[in-house]
mmCIF file of C-alpha atoms and ligand atoms in Angstrom:
data_model
loop_
_atom_site.group_PDB
_atom_site.id
_atom_site.type_symbol
_atom_site.label_atom_id
_atom_site.label_comp_id
_atom_site.label_asym_id
_atom_site.label_seq_id
_atom_site.Cartn_x
_atom_site.Cartn_y
_atom_site.Cartn_z
ATOM 1 C CA MET A 24 6.851 -11.683 6.354
ATOM 2 C CA ILE A 25 3.496 -12.107 4.574
ATOM 3 C CA ASP A 26 2.036 -15.594 4.501
ATOM 4 C CA ILE A 27 -1.384 -16.059 2.917
ATOM 5 C CA GLN A 28 -2.985 -19.480 3.243
ATOM 6 C CA ASN A 29 -6.142 -20.612 1.437
ATOM 7 C CA LEU A 30 -7.590 -17.127 1.331
ATOM 8 C CA THR A 31 -11.156 -16.937 0.071
ATOM 9 C CA LYS A 32 -13.369 -13.853 -0.145
ATOM 10 C CA LYS A 33 -17.032 -14.140 -0.994
ATOM 11 C CA VAL A 34 -19.559 -11.330 -1.253
ATOM 12 C CA GLN A 35 -23.312 -11.239 -1.670
ATOM 13 C CA PRO A 36 -25.044 -12.493 -3.730
ATOM 14 C CA ASN A 37 -22.891 -15.566 -3.844
ATOM 15 C CA GLN A 38 -19.887 -14.146 -5.741
ATOM 16 C CA THR A 39 -16.393 -15.514 -5.065
ATOM 17 C CA ILE A 40 -13.866 -12.713 -5.571
ATOM 18 C CA LEU A 41 -10.798 -14.517 -4.193
ATOM 19 C CA ASP A 42 -10.787 -18.282 -4.545
ATOM 20 C CA ASN A 43 -8.455 -20.237 -2.251
ATOM 21 C CA ILE A 44 -5.322 -18.135 -2.781
ATOM 22 C CA SER A 45 -1.999 -18.995 -1.119
ATOM 23 C CA PHE A 46 1.296 -17.121 -1.449
ATOM 24 C CA ARG A 47 4.247 -15.790 0.499
ATOM 25 C CA VAL A 48 6.190 -12.574 0.298
ATOM 26 C CA LYS A 49 9.611 -12.319 1.934
ATOM 27 C CA LYS A 50 10.996 -9.292 3.708
ATOM 28 C CA GLY A 51 12.379 -6.766 1.245
ATOM 29 C CA GLU A 52 10.679 -8.359 -1.758
ATOM 30 C CA LEU A 53 9.052 -6.342 -4.541
ATOM 31 C CA VAL A 54 5.920 -8.038 -5.842
ATOM 32 C CA ILE A 55 3.666 -7.005 -8.724
ATOM 33 C CA VAL A 56 0.085 -8.311 -8.845
ATOM 34 C CA LYS A 57 -1.301 -7.932 -12.351
ATOM 35 C CA GLY A 58 -4.811 -8.551 -13.587
ATOM 36 C CA VAL A 59 -7.593 -6.936 -15.579
ATOM 37 C CA SER A 60 -10.075 -4.580 -13.932
ATOM 38 C CA GLY A 61 -12.496 -6.513 -11.715
ATOM 39 C CA SER A 62 -10.109 -9.438 -11.137
ATOM 40 C CA GLY A 63 -9.933 -8.823 -7.363
ATOM 41 C CA LYS A 64 -6.678 -6.860 -6.920
ATOM 42 C CA THR A 65 -8.152 -4.146 -4.690
ATOM 43 C CA THR A 66 -9.973 -6.751 -2.606
ATOM 44 C CA LEU A 67 -6.703 -8.627 -2.073
ATOM 45 C CA LEU A 68 -4.789 -5.468 -1.133
ATOM 46 C CA SER A 69 -7.547 -4.378 1.274
ATOM 47 C CA ILE A 70 -7.270 -7.706 3.074
ATOM 48 C CA LEU A 71 -3.458 -7.418 3.211
ATOM 49 C CA ALA A 72 -3.871 -3.874 4.528
ATOM 50 C CA THR A 73 -6.099 -5.377 7.254
ATOM 51 C CA LEU A 74 -8.930 -3.085 6.142
ATOM 52 C CA ASP A 75 -11.085 -6.030 5.094
ATOM 53 C CA LYS A 76 -11.416 -9.589 6.419
ATOM 54 C CA PRO A 77 -11.330 -12.844 4.460
ATOM 55 C CA THR A 78 -14.369 -15.149 4.390
ATOM 56 C CA SER A 79 -11.958 -17.997 5.168
ATOM 57 C CA GLY A 80 -8.231 -18.664 5.215
ATOM 58 C CA LYS A 81 -5.256 -17.258 7.095
ATOM 59 C CA VAL A 82 -3.435 -13.954 6.810
ATOM 60 C CA LEU A 83 -0.121 -13.936 8.683
ATOM 61 C CA ILE A 84 1.860 -10.713 8.701
ATOM 62 C CA ASN A 85 5.124 -10.613 10.669
ATOM 63 C CA ASN A 86 3.976 -13.884 12.287
ATOM 64 C CA GLN A 87 0.803 -12.211 13.521
ATOM 65 C CA ALA A 88 -2.496 -13.877 12.542
ATOM 66 C CA VAL A 89 -4.179 -10.600 11.598
ATOM 67 C CA HIS A 90 -7.443 -12.243 10.467
ATOM 68 C CA LYS A 91 -8.001 -13.068 14.156
ATOM 69 C CA LEU A 92 -6.949 -9.766 15.720
ATOM 70 C CA PRO A 93 -9.720 -7.644 17.291
ATOM 71 C CA ASP A 94 -10.265 -4.208 15.716
ATOM 72 C CA LEU A 95 -8.580 -2.233 18.497
ATOM 73 C CA HIS A 96 -5.326 -4.206 18.130
ATOM 74 C CA LEU A 97 -5.682 -4.144 14.370
ATOM 75 C CA SER A 98 -5.673 -0.323 14.268
ATOM 76 C CA LEU A 99 -2.372 -0.192 16.106
ATOM 77 C CA PHE A 100 -0.884 -3.035 14.053
ATOM 78 C CA ARG A 101 -1.889 -1.284 10.829
ATOM 79 C CA ALA A 102 -0.457 2.059 11.949
ATOM 80 C CA GLN A 103 2.881 0.472 12.853
ATOM 81 C CA HIS A 104 3.380 -1.964 9.987
ATOM 82 C CA ILE A 105 1.305 -1.098 6.926
ATOM 83 C CA GLY A 106 1.634 1.804 4.514
ATOM 84 C CA PHE A 107 -1.290 1.774 2.094
ATOM 85 C CA VAL A 108 -1.314 4.058 -0.941
ATOM 86 C CA ALA A 109 -4.882 3.820 -2.246
ATOM 87 C CA GLN A 110 -5.770 4.429 -5.882
ATOM 88 C CA HIS A 111 -7.295 7.853 -5.161
ATOM 89 C CA PHE A 112 -4.814 8.580 -2.346
ATOM 90 C CA ASN A 113 -7.479 9.347 0.327
ATOM 91 C CA LEU A 114 -5.747 12.520 1.515
ATOM 92 C CA ILE A 115 -7.523 15.287 3.411
ATOM 93 C CA GLU A 116 -7.801 17.819 0.600
ATOM 94 C CA HIS A 117 -8.229 21.048 2.603
ATOM 95 C CA LEU A 118 -5.197 20.416 4.822
ATOM 96 C CA SER A 119 -1.532 20.942 4.020
ATOM 97 C CA VAL A 120 0.829 18.169 3.016
ATOM 98 C CA TYR A 121 2.518 18.474 6.413
ATOM 99 C CA ASP A 122 -0.766 18.272 8.331
ATOM 100 C CA ASN A 123 -1.844 15.150 6.442
ATOM 101 C CA LEU A 124 1.309 13.454 7.710
ATOM 102 C CA LEU A 125 0.907 14.885 11.204
ATOM 103 C CA ILE A 126 -2.507 13.228 11.515
ATOM 104 C CA ALA A 127 -1.028 9.866 10.512
ATOM 105 C CA LYS A 128 1.881 10.391 12.906
ATOM 106 C CA GLY A 129 -0.239 11.669 15.774
ATOM 107 C CA ALA A 130 -1.649 8.246 16.565
ATOM 108 C CA LEU A 131 1.777 6.879 17.412
ATOM 109 C CA THR A 132 3.677 9.643 19.199
ATOM 110 C CA ASN A 133 3.306 12.168 21.982
ATOM 111 C CA SER A 134 6.393 14.078 20.969
ATOM 112 C CA ILE A 135 5.941 16.973 18.552
ATOM 113 C CA LYS A 136 9.714 17.062 18.061
ATOM 114 C CA GLU A 137 9.833 13.400 17.038
ATOM 115 C CA ALA A 138 6.781 13.907 14.798
ATOM 116 C CA LYS A 139 8.438 16.832 13.028
ATOM 117 C CA SER A 140 11.657 14.970 12.382
ATOM 118 C CA ASP A 141 9.860 11.821 11.132
ATOM 119 C CA ILE A 142 7.578 13.893 8.881
ATOM 120 C CA THR A 143 10.527 15.767 7.371
ATOM 121 C CA LYS A 144 12.341 12.475 6.756
ATOM 122 C CA ALA A 145 9.287 10.864 5.077
ATOM 123 C CA LEU A 146 8.657 13.943 2.893
ATOM 124 C CA LYS A 147 12.303 13.838 1.802
ATOM 125 C CA GLN A 148 12.138 10.113 1.010
ATOM 126 C CA ALA A 149 9.035 10.640 -1.136
ATOM 127 C CA ASN A 150 10.588 13.684 -2.821
ATOM 128 C CA ILE A 151 7.829 16.118 -1.782
ATOM 129 C CA LEU A 152 9.464 18.122 1.022
ATOM 130 C CA HIS A 153 9.433 21.303 -1.112
ATOM 131 C CA LYS A 154 5.577 21.204 -1.029
ATOM 132 C CA LYS A 155 5.176 20.628 2.707
ATOM 133 C CA ASP A 156 3.081 23.777 3.274
ATOM 134 C CA ALA A 157 0.946 23.438 0.123
ATOM 135 C CA ILE A 158 -2.760 22.630 0.506
ATOM 136 C CA VAL A 159 -3.402 19.180 -0.945
ATOM 137 C CA LYS A 160 -6.248 20.293 -3.220
ATOM 138 C CA ASN A 161 -3.809 22.565 -5.094
ATOM 139 C CA LEU A 162 -1.338 19.761 -5.874
ATOM 140 C CA SER A 163 -0.938 17.877 -9.158
ATOM 141 C CA GLY A 164 -1.762 14.148 -9.351
ATOM 142 C CA GLY A 165 1.912 13.177 -9.068
ATOM 143 C CA GLU A 166 2.419 15.463 -6.053
ATOM 144 C CA LYS A 167 -0.681 14.056 -4.328
ATOM 145 C CA GLN A 168 0.673 10.583 -4.876
ATOM 146 C CA ARG A 169 4.068 11.488 -3.397
ATOM 147 C CA THR A 170 2.232 12.974 -0.392
ATOM 148 C CA ALA A 171 0.326 9.701 0.051
ATOM 149 C CA ILE A 172 3.623 7.797 -0.215
ATOM 150 C CA ALA A 173 5.213 10.074 2.410
ATOM 151 C CA ARG A 174 2.231 9.424 4.675
ATOM 152 C CA ALA A 175 2.685 5.668 4.154
ATOM 153 C CA LEU A 176 6.340 6.061 5.214
ATOM 154 C CA VAL A 177 5.902 8.374 8.194
ATOM 155 C CA ASN A 178 5.484 5.634 10.802
ATOM 156 C CA CYS A 179 8.341 3.582 9.305
ATOM 157 C CA ALA A 180 5.965 0.851 8.062
ATOM 158 C CA ASP A 181 7.889 -2.151 6.771
ATOM 159 C CA ILE A 182 5.136 -3.149 4.316
ATOM 160 C CA LEU A 183 4.006 -0.829 1.517
ATOM 161 C CA LEU A 184 0.917 -1.565 -0.589
ATOM 162 C CA PHE A 185 0.158 0.341 -3.787
ATOM 163 C CA ASP A 186 -3.194 0.115 -5.597
ATOM 164 C CA GLU A 187 -3.001 1.119 -9.298
ATOM 165 C CA PRO A 188 -0.272 3.683 -8.558
ATOM 166 C CA THR A 189 0.106 4.935 -12.135
ATOM 167 C CA ALA A 190 -3.610 5.078 -13.006
ATOM 168 C CA ALA A 191 -3.787 8.859 -12.493
ATOM 169 C CA LEU A 192 -0.278 9.712 -13.751
ATOM 170 C CA ASP A 193 1.057 10.823 -17.137
ATOM 171 C CA SER A 194 4.021 8.913 -18.583
ATOM 172 C CA LYS A 195 6.654 11.270 -17.088
ATOM 173 C CA ASN A 196 5.194 10.989 -13.573
ATOM 174 C CA SER A 197 4.799 7.223 -14.025
ATOM 175 C CA GLN A 198 8.519 7.017 -14.771
ATOM 176 C CA THR A 199 9.273 9.131 -11.670
ATOM 177 C CA PHE A 200 7.107 6.755 -9.650
ATOM 178 C CA LEU A 201 9.068 3.738 -10.923
ATOM 179 C CA GLU A 202 12.312 5.368 -9.762
ATOM 180 C CA LEU A 203 10.819 6.127 -6.342
ATOM 181 C CA LEU A 204 9.571 2.533 -6.109
ATOM 182 C CA GLN A 205 13.078 1.240 -6.782
ATOM 183 C CA ASN A 206 14.476 3.508 -4.056
ATOM 184 C CA LEU A 207 11.911 2.140 -1.585
ATOM 185 C CA HIS A 208 12.916 -1.378 -2.652
ATOM 186 C CA LYS A 209 16.570 -0.520 -1.915
ATOM 187 C CA MET A 210 15.439 0.633 1.562
ATOM 188 C CA GLN A 211 14.400 -3.001 2.180
ATOM 189 C CA LYS A 212 10.690 -2.214 2.289
ATOM 190 C CA THR A 213 8.403 -5.136 1.464
ATOM 191 C CA ILE A 214 6.325 -3.875 -1.452
ATOM 192 C CA ILE A 215 3.210 -5.135 -3.243
ATOM 193 C CA VAL A 216 1.887 -3.246 -6.257
ATOM 194 C CA ALA A 217 -1.512 -4.056 -7.813
ATOM 195 C CA THR A 218 -1.681 -2.804 -11.374
ATOM 196 C CA HIS A 219 -2.825 -3.432 -14.927
ATOM 197 C CA ASP A 220 -0.285 -0.951 -16.385
ATOM 198 C CA PRO A 221 2.251 -2.633 -18.743
ATOM 199 C CA ILE A 222 4.886 -0.073 -17.642
ATOM 200 C CA PHE A 223 5.655 -2.435 -14.722
ATOM 201 C CA ASP A 224 6.712 -5.179 -17.175
ATOM 202 C CA THR A 225 10.095 -3.437 -17.423
ATOM 203 C CA LEU A 226 10.660 -3.860 -13.692
ATOM 204 C CA LYS A 227 12.696 -6.681 -12.194
ATOM 205 C CA ALA A 228 10.148 -8.036 -9.714
ATOM 206 C CA LYS A 229 8.297 -11.175 -8.703
ATOM 207 C CA THR A 230 5.029 -11.109 -10.655
ATOM 208 C CA PHE A 231 1.660 -12.729 -9.979
ATOM 209 C CA ILE A 232 -1.374 -12.687 -12.234
ATOM 210 C CA MET A 233 -4.930 -12.577 -10.865
ATOM 211 C CA GLN A 234 -7.540 -14.281 -12.957
ATOM 212 C CA ASP A 235 -10.997 -15.598 -12.066
ATOM 213 C CA GLY A 236 -10.267 -15.264 -8.355
ATOM 214 C CA LYS A 237 -7.025 -17.279 -8.588
ATOM 215 C CA LEU A 238 -3.445 -16.067 -8.325
ATOM 216 C CA TYR A 239 -0.811 -17.479 -10.701
ATOM 217 C CA GLU A 240 2.943 -16.918 -10.355
HETATM 218 N N1 ADP B 26 -17.901 -5.456 -1.052
HETATM 219 C C1 ADP B 26 -18.222 -5.890 -2.252
HETATM 220 N N2 ADP B 26 -19.488 -6.299 -2.526
HETATM 221 C C2 ADP B 26 -19.821 -6.786 -3.743
HETATM 222 N N3 ADP B 26 -18.960 -6.901 -4.769
HETATM 223 C C3 ADP B 26 -17.704 -6.514 -4.575
HETATM 224 C C4 ADP B 26 -17.251 -5.986 -3.313
HETATM 225 N N4 ADP B 26 -15.941 -5.694 -3.419
HETATM 226 C C5 ADP B 26 -15.590 -6.007 -4.691
HETATM 227 N N5 ADP B 26 -16.640 -6.498 -5.389
HETATM 228 C C6 ADP B 26 -16.594 -7.011 -6.788
HETATM 229 O O1 ADP B 26 -15.507 -7.916 -6.864
HETATM 230 C C7 ADP B 26 -14.844 -7.828 -8.099
HETATM 231 C C8 ADP B 26 -13.366 -7.506 -7.890
HETATM 232 O O2 ADP B 26 -13.242 -6.148 -7.480
HETATM 233 P P1 ADP B 26 -11.850 -5.460 -7.178
HETATM 234 O O3 ADP B 26 -11.171 -6.162 -6.070
HETATM 235 O O4 ADP B 26 -12.120 -4.020 -6.989
HETATM 236 O O5 ADP B 26 -11.044 -5.724 -8.535
HETATM 237 P P2 ADP B 26 -9.856 -4.895 -9.223
HETATM 238 O O6 ADP B 26 -9.201 -4.061 -8.184
HETATM 239 O O7 ADP B 26 -8.945 -5.976 -9.800
HETATM 240 O O8 ADP B 26 -10.466 -4.092 -10.315
HETATM 241 C C9 ADP B 26 -15.607 -6.796 -8.912
HETATM 242 O O9 ADP B 26 -16.527 -7.495 -9.704
HETATM 243 C C10 ADP B 26 -16.304 -5.973 -7.836
HETATM 244 O O10 ADP B 26 -17.466 -5.388 -8.332
HETATM 245 MG MG1 MG B 27 -8.797 -2.047 -8.167
#
């Protein structure tokens, strides 16, 4: 499902963030990428999310060579296949939970009826349906995260990427997140979590470590 071959990312002035990384993730797999701050986790996730391009190497997602796709095709590919939950969630703060999902849904449907049913389903799956009319800026950190997760689910993406998902959560909400993550895993989603939180050590998952631009299994 995800096949990364000899991925290298360099930035100015002459810094190698990702150094010739290769790995595969199968459909339905739950993968944890660990590593200290600055080790390149966010850079790797951004490339997998097709938001950033590698300097060299191949990124194959669902047999599609996304590193070669032009931006117009990439937008559609991303909307259909990738759910990205960024570290700070990137929600539109002055809109409601529902409207944040509607914007994400709007790109892929002309039917308001279909949109409503998919939004309700995603809010239910992320356990945030009871807050659908709340304005995002009035939500707690955990609720904002569940809204971002619902938005990642609303177009039925098969790949979910999480960047430091517990960084802004207290221990109770972190535990709730772990349970939600396991439910998403049961739904056969392909999941990659970048984190430096030891709470994920308790999880049964394939684990990689990022260090000095390299990825070790
Ligand atoms: N576009 C960029 N330009 C310059 N340096 C960058 C850029 N993106 C990331 N970096 C640097 O690359 C390193 C890895 O960053 P990042 O991927 O955010 O690591 P992590 O998420 O593991 O903390 C850091 O030293 C960061 O400052
Ligand atoms: Mg990061």
